[in-house]
Amino acid sequence: MIHFHYECQDCGKKFERDDVRYLCPECSPNALPEVPLKGVLRVVFDYKAIAREWSEGHHDLQLFCPVEKEFHPDFEVANTPFMKAKRLGKTLKTPRLYIKNDSLCMSGSLKDRASFLMVAEAERLGLDTLITASTGNAACALSAICAGSEKKAVIFVPKSAPKAKLTQLRLYGADLKIVDGNYDQAYRESLLYSQSHEGLNRNTAYHPLTIEGKKTVSLEIFMQNNQKAPDYIFVSAGDGVIISGVYKGFYDLYLSGLIEKIPQLICVQAEASDAIHRLFVNGNYAPALHPDTVADSISVINPGNAYMAVDAIKTSKGFSLIVSDQEIMEAQKILAENTGIYAEPAASTALAGLIKSLNTQSIDPEKEIVLLITGNGLKDIDASIRYLDSKVE
Ligand SMILES: *Cc1c(COP(=O)(O)O)cnc(C)c1O
Ligand SMILES: [Zn+2]
């Protein structure tokens, strides 16, 4: 395996792999759910070694993976289709529009990527239990992968999560702790639980390998796009880990000399859950106090990875925008009609952002655009039923 170390995003301190587990101990003495995390760690590889291996014809994405293959579960969860969206491209007048369809991950969302790597890391550490708080998808992902690899999943999830997600969790046999509160409350309870129980906490952003897991989506896009980086990627954001992961994948490729530029990342949030957007626009952090949106997977008061997400948007020369629930549900319909892909509201948010960006002429429609579809519509059919019924007069 290629050597790596961890580096604190705030103070720059370096740590060897087993000297630290979650956040930088100096920058995060009391990580609370009330504010975005400080001291999030970044995995820094020996990029010269990767470049050398690659130039010798060893074109294996495993070079970018910080957990040895021998510890990985012996099944795949991602490797999802990357397709040219011809009909949708005609409708939107974007001739080079592509979709990376992560609604086809094993448990139905991109979160499988992070959970997969976390289960591998637990295996390496000899731990049998993984713990997470989640609005639903991270919990489903962790529970599914734990089920397939003989690990135990302890899950803190708000009782308001959509029925299908709660049903997935029950079926996968997770140790389910239903929280009478929101995601931030679930997050707090999971941290308390982790302090007194053995196990690896998979909370998003809290463990650096969640970002490393999610970055594999970019590595796959690179390979499926003939080893090239696209111009724009539209990403819906809640905690800001997916967009940070998307950035990290291209950043690794860039530092290894395999691409010449990092795609411009466009961050799309729901109007009511817009803390990253406001941090990007004003430079000041304030929570989204009432993050009520149909896009449950991106509903969050305090996005854990807000700072890193804003960094990713800025360094990639991208931008951020917000869309209404109405625009999200319209986008779900447009996506389904034009591609055959049924995306959950949080995933349709990325398309709502693309449509809005085209309407405001914020992007060049002739460039290569990738729409990241992060989760499956079957996880929340009630939202679709409400929308469709509201259109029937
Ligand atoms: C989690 C999730 C997101 C957002 O990811 P963050 O890392 O929280 O920004 C987007 N779409 C879906 C379907 C998700 O499950
Ligand atoms: Zn630090």
XYZ file of C-alpha atoms and ligand atoms in Angstrom:
409
model
C 0.000 0.000 0.000
C 1.077 3.590 -0.672
C 2.219 5.331 2.502
C 0.068 8.142 3.923
C -0.188 10.334 6.993
C -2.974 12.470 8.444
C -2.777 16.244 8.402
C -4.973 18.598 10.431
C -6.947 20.989 8.231
C -6.700 23.730 10.840
C -3.220 23.647 12.415
C -1.396 21.573 9.807
C -0.040 19.106 12.363
C 0.879 15.701 10.932
C 0.016 12.365 12.508
C 0.929 8.815 11.669
C -2.001 6.548 10.954
C -2.332 4.920 14.364
C -1.430 7.951 16.473
C -4.855 9.477 16.089
C -8.332 8.182 15.342
C -10.901 10.917 14.738
C -10.108 14.637 14.858
C -6.905 16.569 15.601
C -6.627 16.354 19.403
C -5.362 19.931 19.602
C -7.987 21.630 17.447
C -11.010 19.657 18.625
C -10.790 19.263 22.406
C -14.566 19.444 22.681
C -16.179 18.597 19.391
C -19.819 19.445 19.792
C -22.665 19.111 17.373
C -23.487 22.819 17.817
C -20.739 23.978 15.466
C -18.978 22.572 12.400
C -16.048 20.384 13.320
C -12.582 21.822 13.783
C -9.481 19.703 13.330
C -10.850 17.450 10.568
C -7.958 15.336 9.309
C -6.924 14.933 5.694
C -5.186 11.865 4.342
C -1.961 12.859 2.567
C -0.406 10.189 0.361
C 3.072 9.810 -1.030
C 1.968 11.235 -4.387
C 5.340 10.655 -6.039
C 4.971 6.964 -5.339
C 1.473 6.940 -6.849
C 2.708 8.785 -9.956
C 5.514 6.264 -10.356
C 3.219 3.249 -10.039
C 0.746 4.769 -12.488
C 3.397 5.554 -15.080
C 4.549 1.947 -14.870
C 1.099 0.895 -16.041
C -0.320 0.019 -12.649
C -3.704 1.750 -13.196
C -5.383 0.583 -10.027
C -7.593 2.876 -7.937
C -6.489 0.893 -4.914
C -3.325 3.053 -5.035
C -5.475 5.846 -3.573
C -6.982 3.733 -0.798
C -5.805 4.188 2.803
C -6.891 0.721 3.991
C -5.189 -2.451 2.769
C -7.288 -4.592 0.448
C -6.954 -7.639 2.707
C -9.258 -5.931 5.241
C -11.970 -4.942 2.765
C -15.325 -6.698 2.696
C -15.260 -9.293 -0.069
C -18.156 -7.765 -2.007
C -18.561 -4.539 -3.958
C -20.960 -1.767 -2.993
C -20.373 0.863 -5.657
C -18.730 0.826 -9.099
C -21.854 2.532 -10.348
C -22.756 3.489 -13.944
C -21.476 6.682 -15.541
C -23.592 7.581 -18.545
C -24.126 10.298 -21.086
C -27.558 11.806 -20.376
C -28.505 12.439 -23.999
C -32.204 13.104 -23.665
C -31.833 15.237 -20.535
C -28.973 17.057 -22.258
C -31.289 17.867 -25.185
C -34.014 19.079 -22.852
C -31.608 21.339 -20.939
C -29.490 22.285 -23.989
C -26.351 20.909 -22.376
C -24.824 18.679 -25.063
C -22.149 17.188 -22.805
C -24.138 16.185 -19.756
C -23.208 13.041 -17.811
C -24.676 11.286 -14.813
C -22.865 9.286 -12.163
C -25.635 7.134 -10.800
C -24.934 6.314 -7.172
C -28.587 5.582 -6.538
C -27.488 2.089 -7.591
C -25.121 1.545 -4.679
C -25.947 -1.533 -2.617
C -28.091 0.204 0.008
C -29.265 2.842 -2.443
C -27.003 5.803 -1.709
C -23.475 7.090 -2.110
C -23.034 6.670 1.663
C -22.109 3.040 0.978
C -18.714 4.247 -0.157
C -17.851 5.740 3.227
C -19.312 2.859 5.181
C -17.395 0.332 3.104
C -14.067 1.914 3.969
C -15.028 2.339 7.613
C -15.909 -1.344 7.911
C -12.528 -2.152 6.349
C -10.813 0.108 8.889
C -12.697 -1.554 11.769
C -11.518 -4.924 10.469
C -7.931 -3.661 10.404
C -8.278 -2.445 13.989
C -9.894 -5.682 15.118
C -13.156 -3.964 16.124
C -16.511 -5.723 15.745
C -18.869 -2.782 16.181
C -19.466 0.396 14.213
C -21.529 3.290 15.509
C -23.174 6.105 13.609
C -25.712 8.889 13.735
C -27.528 9.538 10.516
C -30.562 11.094 8.881
C -31.034 7.666 7.326
C -28.761 6.881 4.416
C -25.464 6.618 6.282
C -27.244 4.338 8.727
C -28.640 2.162 5.939
C -25.237 1.998 4.301
C -23.417 1.059 7.479
C -26.053 -1.499 8.470
C -25.994 -3.149 5.060
C -22.239 -3.453 4.904
C -22.012 -4.609 8.520
C -24.636 -7.261 7.757
C -22.544 -8.543 4.879
C -19.293 -8.597 6.801
C -20.323 -9.922 10.213
C -19.997 -6.612 12.026
C -22.469 -5.051 14.407
C -23.989 -1.649 13.556
C -25.267 0.633 16.324
C -27.429 3.298 14.747
C -28.822 6.582 16.070
C -31.494 7.879 13.736
C -34.272 10.484 14.099
C -37.716 8.938 14.256
C -38.787 11.273 11.438
C -36.623 9.376 8.902
C -38.633 8.121 5.881
C -40.325 4.746 6.342
C -38.267 2.975 3.701
C -35.000 3.926 5.385
C -36.247 2.805 8.805
C -37.432 -0.434 7.196
C -34.058 -1.035 5.583
C -32.440 -0.604 8.998
C -34.761 -3.106 10.646
C -34.218 -5.632 7.877
C -30.431 -5.343 7.985
C -30.559 -6.205 11.673
C -28.939 -3.045 13.040
C -29.049 -2.241 16.748
C -31.465 0.630 16.231
C -31.656 3.570 18.636
C -34.549 5.749 17.499
C -33.947 9.325 18.629
C -36.844 11.567 19.547
C -35.228 14.610 17.990
C -33.338 15.721 14.913
C -30.066 14.613 13.353
C -27.994 16.908 15.576
C -29.557 15.202 18.594
C -28.762 11.771 17.132
C -25.183 12.916 16.537
C -24.810 13.969 20.158
C -26.194 10.673 21.454
C -23.917 8.639 19.204
C -20.847 10.466 20.539
C -21.921 9.808 24.112
C -22.450 6.156 23.300
C -19.019 5.926 21.645
C -17.350 7.316 24.758
C -18.545 4.405 26.852
C -18.617 1.548 24.325
C -15.978 -0.097 22.223
C -16.424 0.363 18.487
C -15.524 2.610 15.609
C -17.586 5.776 15.194
C -18.467 6.361 11.567
C -20.063 9.789 12.016
C -19.657 11.706 8.838
C -16.592 14.022 8.743
C -15.747 13.002 12.307
C -13.711 10.086 11.040
C -11.295 11.098 8.241
C -11.894 7.907 6.295
C -15.517 8.878 5.593
C -14.101 11.476 3.193
C -11.662 8.941 1.745
C -14.511 6.514 1.147
C -16.655 9.102 -0.589
C -13.808 10.264 -2.816
C -13.919 6.955 -4.709
C -16.831 8.404 -6.689
C -14.407 10.887 -8.273
C -11.801 8.225 -8.959
C -14.456 6.190 -10.768
C -15.653 9.214 -12.767
C -12.046 9.804 -13.825
C -11.641 6.216 -15.051
C -15.076 6.048 -16.708
C -14.469 9.390 -18.431
C -11.347 8.091 -20.211
C -9.002 9.298 -17.474
C -10.108 12.910 -17.768
C -11.647 15.361 -15.335
C -14.979 16.934 -16.367
C -15.510 20.720 -16.193
C -18.320 20.944 -13.644
C -19.743 18.592 -11.045
C -23.075 19.340 -9.371
C -23.265 17.986 -5.835
C -26.055 18.280 -3.291
C -24.781 19.043 0.196
C -25.934 18.561 3.761
C -22.958 18.026 6.068
C -20.573 18.767 3.226
C -18.706 15.466 3.286
C -19.695 14.269 -0.168
C -18.529 17.487 -1.800
C -15.306 17.360 0.236
C -14.856 13.766 -0.852
C -15.503 14.611 -4.497
C -12.860 17.313 -4.185
C -10.398 14.991 -2.439
C -10.617 12.383 -5.188
C -9.679 14.895 -7.867
C -7.107 16.522 -5.583
C -5.353 13.160 -5.208
C -5.424 12.672 -8.979
C -4.102 16.188 -9.487
C -1.227 15.785 -7.027
C -0.350 12.486 -8.666
C -0.049 14.280 -11.994
C -2.959 12.413 -13.613
C -5.202 15.413 -14.309
C -4.391 19.035 -15.057
C -7.254 20.690 -13.260
C -9.813 19.949 -10.599
C -13.424 20.246 -11.844
C -15.433 23.260 -10.667
C -17.630 21.983 -7.857
C -21.124 23.403 -7.602
C -22.653 22.971 -4.154
C -26.450 22.785 -4.047
C -28.385 23.029 -0.801
C -32.059 23.176 0.088
C -33.284 26.682 0.951
C -34.093 25.781 4.535
C -30.848 23.869 5.150
C -28.317 26.335 3.785
C -25.557 26.771 6.368
C -22.745 25.866 3.947
C -24.174 28.179 1.300
C -24.248 31.101 3.728
C -20.745 30.363 4.986
C -19.561 30.384 1.366
C -21.358 33.609 0.530
C -20.781 35.671 3.717
C -17.741 34.060 5.261
C -19.603 33.823 8.569
C -20.904 30.676 10.095
C -24.450 30.486 11.419
C -26.545 27.334 11.803
C -29.663 26.640 9.724
C -32.067 26.752 12.634
C -35.113 25.229 10.917
C -33.747 22.921 8.227
C -37.192 21.681 7.199
C -36.987 20.381 3.664
C -38.431 17.517 1.652
C -34.798 16.529 1.018
C -34.379 14.778 4.378
C -30.870 13.491 3.613
C -29.504 17.017 3.414
C -31.445 18.485 6.310
C -28.951 19.572 8.954
C -28.694 22.431 11.438
C -24.903 22.381 11.806
C -23.060 20.796 8.864
C -20.142 18.851 10.326
C -17.812 19.481 7.432
C -18.829 23.032 6.515
C -15.312 24.497 6.529
C -13.765 21.829 4.354
C -16.737 21.987 1.982
C -16.368 25.737 1.508
C -12.669 25.219 0.906
C -13.460 22.645 -1.765
C -15.926 24.975 -3.515
C -13.471 27.882 -3.445
C -10.296 26.067 -4.470
C -12.102 24.374 -7.329
C -13.385 27.805 -8.486
C -16.939 26.588 -8.114
C -19.881 28.247 -6.426
C -22.868 27.448 -4.290
C -26.603 27.978 -4.598
C -29.870 27.060 -2.927
C -33.095 25.662 -4.352
C -36.665 25.408 -3.061
C -38.510 22.196 -2.249
C -40.741 22.879 -5.238
C -37.688 23.075 -7.530
C -36.323 19.871 -6.000
C -39.511 17.918 -6.676
C -39.794 19.316 -10.205
C -36.209 18.207 -10.797
C -37.062 14.709 -9.558
C -39.793 14.496 -12.192
C -37.610 15.927 -14.973
C -34.824 13.489 -14.151
C -37.177 10.505 -14.110
C -38.854 11.471 -17.395
C -35.622 12.186 -19.220
C -33.294 9.472 -17.942
C -35.283 6.702 -16.269
C -33.498 7.434 -13.013
C -35.641 7.829 -9.916
C -33.611 9.878 -7.434
C -34.588 10.737 -3.881
C -35.241 14.441 -3.174
C -31.739 15.065 -1.766
C -30.235 13.648 -4.957
C -32.638 15.527 -7.241
C -31.390 18.680 -5.541
C -28.233 18.524 -7.683
C -30.344 18.680 -10.854
C -32.463 21.508 -9.425
C -29.164 23.357 -8.946
C -28.084 22.655 -12.530
C -31.398 23.927 -13.930
C -31.165 27.079 -11.833
C -27.538 27.668 -12.834
C -28.501 27.385 -16.498
C -31.394 29.804 -16.019
C -29.137 32.356 -14.357
C -26.355 31.757 -16.902
C -23.914 30.915 -14.142
C -22.255 28.116 -16.122
C -21.221 27.464 -19.709
C -23.754 24.916 -21.050
C -21.326 23.638 -23.716
C -18.826 22.328 -21.150
C -18.658 18.830 -19.742
C -21.092 18.669 -16.841
C -21.512 15.803 -14.394
C -24.577 15.406 -12.234
C -23.941 13.325 -9.156
C -27.032 11.308 -8.247
C -26.504 10.417 -4.614
C -29.557 8.406 -3.549
C -32.520 6.311 -4.708
C -36.067 7.633 -5.052
C -37.629 4.429 -3.747
C -36.376 5.446 -0.314
C -39.068 8.112 -0.076
C -42.044 7.527 -2.340
C -44.317 9.554 -0.045
C -42.561 12.749 -1.126
C -43.215 11.877 -4.773
C -46.841 10.950 -4.123
C -47.459 14.280 -2.400
C -45.868 16.144 -5.286
C -47.694 14.241 -8.032
C -51.052 14.519 -6.239
C -50.571 18.254 -5.799
C -50.282 18.601 -9.584
C -53.582 16.817 -10.273
C -56.280 19.487 -10.122
C -25.859 12.375 2.661
C -26.464 12.698 1.375
C -26.161 13.879 0.691
C -25.251 14.947 1.230
O -24.006 14.507 1.690
P -23.228 15.360 2.795
O -21.960 14.707 2.972
O -24.100 15.322 4.033
O -23.136 16.744 2.268
C -26.750 14.095 -0.541
N -27.616 13.201 -1.065
C -27.923 12.054 -0.440
C -28.878 11.120 -1.084
C -27.375 11.766 0.800
O -27.714 10.632 1.431
Zn -5.040 20.692 14.492
